């Protein structure tokens, strides 16, 4: 006891008390089944031990969110590979047909991105999409699923026939010719030729009309065809 008394300095009492609280806390953790490295705790104060345990607990639970995040990356990780991808033009999407300025500003239709075309009813939204996207899909041999709830599939098929006639075969067929009907033999032969060309693109363009639009159903269909 005399030796211990000689080792104790009254001015260090607060430090002794903190150490006592620290090891009491460590003991409580051990009694509750927590794995604590005693050697690590020697040079730590109680707040540092708390931070260590909090980090361990958080890390244990974060392991189960792998389905919610794509990964954890250092900012400099695989930068050389990224430069190679950028060099190949990976950040350029499907171009808008015959719209170089719009494509240049937006990089076209990028994978994973949404492009919202807004306007009043009858303003030409669908026509714009058909002229800018549909023709580009055919040119670059991409695949397209069209969900519609204001027009029917016949409207879209007619528009595609006209595009093929004018852009693939240079037939110069106008919309009113299809609308008015009573085709001449020459026009009918041209349309049949366009039809045969489109049949070779089987399953490239799918059209799904909605009787009553449902966002949840649309999402399910997107996942199905994705």
CSV table of C-alpha atoms in Angstrom, one decimal:
chain,number,residue,atom,x,y,z
A,1,UNK,CA,0.0,0.0,0.0
A,2,UNK,CA,2.8,2.4,0.8
A,3,UNK,CA,4.4,1.7,-2.6
A,4,UNK,CA,1.1,2.4,-4.3
A,5,UNK,CA,0.6,5.6,-2.3
A,6,UNK,CA,4.0,6.8,-3.5
A,7,UNK,CA,3.0,6.1,-7.2
A,8,UNK,CA,-0.1,8.2,-6.9
A,9,UNK,CA,-0.2,12.0,-7.4
A,10,UNK,CA,-3.2,13.9,-6.2
A,11,UNK,CA,-3.1,16.2,-9.2
A,12,UNK,CA,-3.7,13.3,-11.5
A,13,UNK,CA,-6.9,12.2,-9.7
A,14,UNK,CA,-9.1,13.1,-12.7
A,15,UNK,CA,-7.0,11.0,-15.0
A,16,UNK,CA,-7.2,8.0,-12.6
A,17,UNK,CA,-11.0,8.4,-12.5
A,18,UNK,CA,-11.3,8.5,-16.3
A,19,UNK,CA,-9.2,5.4,-16.6
A,20,UNK,CA,-11.4,3.7,-14.0
A,21,UNK,CA,-14.5,4.7,-16.0
A,22,UNK,CA,-12.9,3.5,-19.2
A,23,UNK,CA,-12.0,0.0,-17.9
A,24,UNK,CA,-15.4,-0.3,-16.2
A,25,UNK,CA,-17.0,0.4,-19.6
A,26,UNK,CA,-14.7,-2.1,-21.3
A,27,UNK,CA,-15.6,-4.7,-18.7
A,28,UNK,CA,-19.3,-4.0,-19.3
A,29,UNK,CA,-18.9,-4.5,-23.0
A,30,UNK,CA,-17.1,-7.8,-22.4
A,31,UNK,CA,-19.8,-9.0,-20.1
A,32,UNK,CA,-22.4,-8.2,-22.7
A,33,UNK,CA,-20.6,-10.4,-25.3
A,34,UNK,CA,-18.8,-7.6,-27.3
A,35,UNK,CA,-15.4,-8.5,-28.7
A,36,UNK,CA,-13.0,-5.9,-27.4
A,37,UNK,CA,-9.3,-5.9,-28.1
A,38,UNK,CA,-7.8,-4.9,-24.7
A,39,UNK,CA,-4.5,-4.0,-26.2
A,40,UNK,CA,-6.1,-1.4,-28.5
A,41,UNK,CA,-7.9,0.1,-25.5
A,42,UNK,CA,-4.8,0.8,-23.5
A,43,UNK,CA,-3.9,4.0,-25.5
A,44,UNK,CA,-7.5,5.0,-26.0
A,45,UNK,CA,-9.8,7.2,-23.9
A,46,UNK,CA,-13.4,6.3,-23.4
A,47,UNK,CA,-14.7,8.5,-26.2
A,48,UNK,CA,-12.3,6.8,-28.7
A,49,UNK,CA,-13.5,3.4,-27.5
A,50,UNK,CA,-17.1,4.6,-28.1
A,51,UNK,CA,-16.2,5.8,-31.6
A,52,UNK,CA,-14.5,2.5,-32.4
A,53,UNK,CA,-17.5,0.4,-31.2
A,54,UNK,CA,-19.9,2.7,-33.1
A,55,UNK,CA,-17.9,2.3,-36.3
A,56,UNK,CA,-17.8,-1.5,-35.8
A,57,UNK,CA,-21.6,-1.7,-35.2
A,58,UNK,CA,-22.4,0.6,-38.2
A,59,UNK,CA,-20.1,-1.5,-40.4
A,60,UNK,CA,-21.8,-4.7,-39.3
A,61,UNK,CA,-25.2,-3.4,-40.3
A,62,UNK,CA,-24.0,-1.7,-43.5
A,63,UNK,CA,-23.0,-5.1,-44.9
A,64,UNK,CA,-26.7,-5.8,-45.5
A,65,UNK,CA,-27.3,-2.8,-47.8
A,66,UNK,CA,-25.4,-4.3,-50.7
A,67,UNK,CA,-28.6,-4.5,-52.7
A,68,UNK,CA,-29.2,-0.8,-52.3
A,69,UNK,CA,-25.8,0.6,-53.4
A,70,UNK,CA,-23.6,-0.3,-56.3
A,71,UNK,CA,-20.4,-0.1,-54.3
A,72,UNK,CA,-18.0,2.1,-52.3
A,73,UNK,CA,-15.2,3.7,-54.3
A,74,UNK,CA,-12.2,5.9,-53.7
A,75,UNK,CA,-12.3,8.9,-56.0
A,76,UNK,CA,-9.0,7.9,-57.6
A,77,UNK,CA,-10.0,4.2,-58.0
A,78,UNK,CA,-9.7,2.9,-61.5
A,79,UNK,CA,-9.3,6.3,-63.0
A,80,UNK,CA,-7.1,5.0,-65.9
A,81,UNK,CA,-9.9,2.6,-66.9
A,82,UNK,CA,-12.4,5.5,-66.8
A,83,UNK,CA,-10.2,7.6,-69.1
A,84,UNK,CA,-10.1,4.7,-71.6
A,85,UNK,CA,-13.9,4.5,-71.5
A,86,UNK,CA,-14.3,8.2,-72.0
A,87,UNK,CA,-11.9,8.0,-74.9
A,88,UNK,CA,-14.2,5.5,-76.5
A,89,UNK,CA,-17.1,7.9,-76.3
A,90,UNK,CA,-19.0,5.9,-73.5
A,91,UNK,CA,-20.7,9.1,-72.4
A,92,UNK,CA,-22.5,9.6,-75.8
A,93,UNK,CA,-25.9,8.2,-76.2
A,94,UNK,CA,-28.3,7.6,-79.1
A,95,UNK,CA,-28.3,10.7,-81.2
A,96,UNK,CA,-31.4,12.6,-82.1
A,97,UNK,CA,-32.0,12.1,-85.8
A,98,UNK,CA,-31.1,15.1,-87.9
A,99,UNK,CA,-30.7,17.2,-84.8
A,100,UNK,CA,-26.9,17.7,-84.4
A,101,UNK,CA,-27.2,20.8,-82.1
A,102,UNK,CA,-29.6,19.1,-79.7
A,103,UNK,CA,-27.5,15.9,-79.7
A,104,UNK,CA,-24.3,18.0,-79.1
A,105,UNK,CA,-25.8,19.8,-76.1
A,106,UNK,CA,-27.4,16.7,-74.5
A,107,UNK,CA,-25.1,13.9,-75.7
A,108,UNK,CA,-28.3,12.3,-77.1
A,109,UNK,CA,-30.3,9.7,-75.2
A,110,UNK,CA,-28.0,8.5,-72.6
A,111,UNK,CA,-28.4,5.1,-71.0
A,112,UNK,CA,-30.2,5.3,-67.7
A,113,UNK,CA,-31.4,8.8,-68.2
A,114,UNK,CA,-34.9,10.2,-68.5
A,115,UNK,CA,-35.8,12.8,-71.1
A,116,UNK,CA,-39.1,14.6,-70.5
A,117,UNK,CA,-40.8,16.1,-73.5
A,118,UNK,CA,-43.6,18.4,-72.2
A,119,UNK,CA,-46.4,20.2,-74.0
A,120,UNK,CA,-50.1,20.6,-74.3
A,121,UNK,CA,-52.3,18.0,-75.9
A,122,UNK,CA,-51.8,17.9,-79.7
A,123,UNK,CA,-48.7,20.1,-79.6
A,124,UNK,CA,-46.6,17.4,-81.4
A,125,UNK,CA,-44.8,15.6,-78.5
A,126,UNK,CA,-45.4,12.2,-80.1
A,127,UNK,CA,-44.4,13.4,-83.5
A,128,UNK,CA,-41.2,14.9,-82.1
A,129,UNK,CA,-40.3,11.6,-80.4
A,130,UNK,CA,-41.0,9.6,-83.6
A,131,UNK,CA,-39.0,11.9,-85.8
A,132,UNK,CA,-36.0,12.3,-83.4
A,133,UNK,CA,-35.9,8.8,-81.7
A,134,UNK,CA,-37.7,6.3,-83.8
A,135,UNK,CA,-35.6,6.9,-86.9
A,136,UNK,CA,-32.4,6.9,-84.9
A,137,UNK,CA,-33.3,3.5,-83.3
A,138,UNK,CA,-33.8,2.0,-86.8
A,139,UNK,CA,-30.6,3.6,-88.2
A,140,UNK,CA,-28.4,2.4,-85.3
A,141,UNK,CA,-30.1,-1.0,-84.9
A,142,UNK,CA,-31.2,-0.3,-81.3
A,143,UNK,CA,-34.3,-1.8,-79.6
A,144,UNK,CA,-37.3,0.3,-78.5
A,145,UNK,CA,-40.4,-0.3,-76.4
A,146,UNK,CA,-43.1,2.3,-76.9
A,147,UNK,CA,-45.8,2.7,-74.2
A,148,UNK,CA,-48.7,4.7,-75.4
A,149,UNK,CA,-52.0,5.8,-73.8
A,150,UNK,CA,-53.4,8.5,-76.2
A,151,UNK,CA,-52.8,6.9,-79.6
A,152,UNK,CA,-53.1,3.4,-80.8
A,153,UNK,CA,-50.5,1.1,-82.3
A,154,UNK,CA,-51.9,1.7,-85.8
A,155,UNK,CA,-50.8,5.3,-85.7
A,156,UNK,CA,-47.3,4.3,-84.8
A,157,UNK,CA,-47.1,1.6,-87.4
A,158,UNK,CA,-48.3,4.1,-90.1
A,159,UNK,CA,-45.6,6.6,-89.0
A,160,UNK,CA,-42.9,3.9,-89.2
A,161,UNK,CA,-44.1,2.9,-92.7
A,162,UNK,CA,-43.8,6.5,-93.9
A,163,UNK,CA,-40.3,6.8,-92.3
A,164,UNK,CA,-39.1,3.6,-94.0
A,165,UNK,CA,-40.6,4.7,-97.3
A,166,UNK,CA,-38.9,8.1,-97.3
A,167,UNK,CA,-35.6,7.3,-95.6
A,168,UNK,CA,-34.8,3.7,-96.6
A,169,UNK,CA,-36.3,3.5,-100.1
A,170,UNK,CA,-36.6,7.3,-101.0
A,171,UNK,CA,-40.2,6.7,-102.2
A,172,UNK,CA,-41.5,10.2,-101.1
A,173,UNK,CA,-44.8,8.9,-99.5
A,174,UNK,CA,-46.8,11.5,-97.5
A,175,UNK,CA,-49.0,11.0,-94.5
A,176,UNK,CA,-52.1,12.1,-96.3
A,177,UNK,CA,-51.7,9.3,-98.9
A,178,UNK,CA,-52.0,6.7,-96.1
A,179,UNK,CA,-54.8,8.6,-94.5
A,180,UNK,CA,-56.9,9.0,-97.6
A,181,UNK,CA,-56.6,5.3,-98.7
A,182,UNK,CA,-57.6,3.9,-102.1
A,183,UNK,CA,-53.9,3.2,-102.9
A,184,UNK,CA,-52.7,2.9,-106.5
A,185,UNK,CA,-50.9,-0.3,-107.4
A,186,UNK,CA,-47.6,1.5,-107.3
A,187,UNK,CA,-48.2,2.9,-103.8
A,188,UNK,CA,-49.4,-0.5,-102.6
A,189,UNK,CA,-46.3,-2.2,-103.9
A,190,UNK,CA,-44.1,0.4,-102.2
A,191,UNK,CA,-45.9,0.0,-98.9
A,192,UNK,CA,-45.6,-3.8,-99.2
A,193,UNK,CA,-41.8,-3.4,-99.8
A,194,UNK,CA,-41.6,-1.2,-96.7
A,195,UNK,CA,-43.5,-3.8,-94.7
A,196,UNK,CA,-41.2,-6.6,-95.8
A,197,UNK,CA,-38.2,-4.5,-94.7
A,198,UNK,CA,-39.7,-3.9,-91.3
A,199,UNK,CA,-40.5,-7.6,-90.9
A,200,UNK,CA,-36.8,-8.3,-91.1
A,201,UNK,CA,-36.5,-6.0,-88.0
A,202,UNK,CA,-38.7,-8.4,-86.0
A,203,UNK,CA,-38.9,-7.6,-82.3
A,204,UNK,CA,-36.7,-4.5,-82.7
A,205,UNK,CA,-39.6,-2.1,-82.0
A,206,UNK,CA,-42.4,-3.2,-79.6
A,207,UNK,CA,-45.6,-1.2,-79.1
A,208,UNK,CA,-47.7,-1.5,-75.9
A,209,UNK,CA,-50.9,0.5,-75.8
A,210,UNK,CA,-52.5,1.1,-72.4
A,211,UNK,CA,-56.3,1.0,-72.0
A,212,UNK,CA,-55.8,2.8,-68.7
A,213,UNK,CA,-52.3,4.0,-67.9
A,214,UNK,CA,-50.7,2.6,-64.7
A,215,UNK,CA,-47.3,3.6,-63.5
A,216,UNK,CA,-46.7,0.4,-61.6
A,217,UNK,CA,-47.6,-1.7,-64.6
A,218,UNK,CA,-45.4,0.4,-66.8
A,219,UNK,CA,-42.5,-0.1,-64.4
A,220,UNK,CA,-43.1,-3.9,-64.4
A,221,UNK,CA,-43.1,-3.9,-68.3
A,222,UNK,CA,-39.9,-1.8,-68.4
A,223,UNK,CA,-38.2,-4.3,-66.2
A,224,UNK,CA,-39.5,-7.2,-68.3
A,225,UNK,CA,-38.2,-5.8,-71.5
A,226,UNK,CA,-35.0,-4.4,-70.0
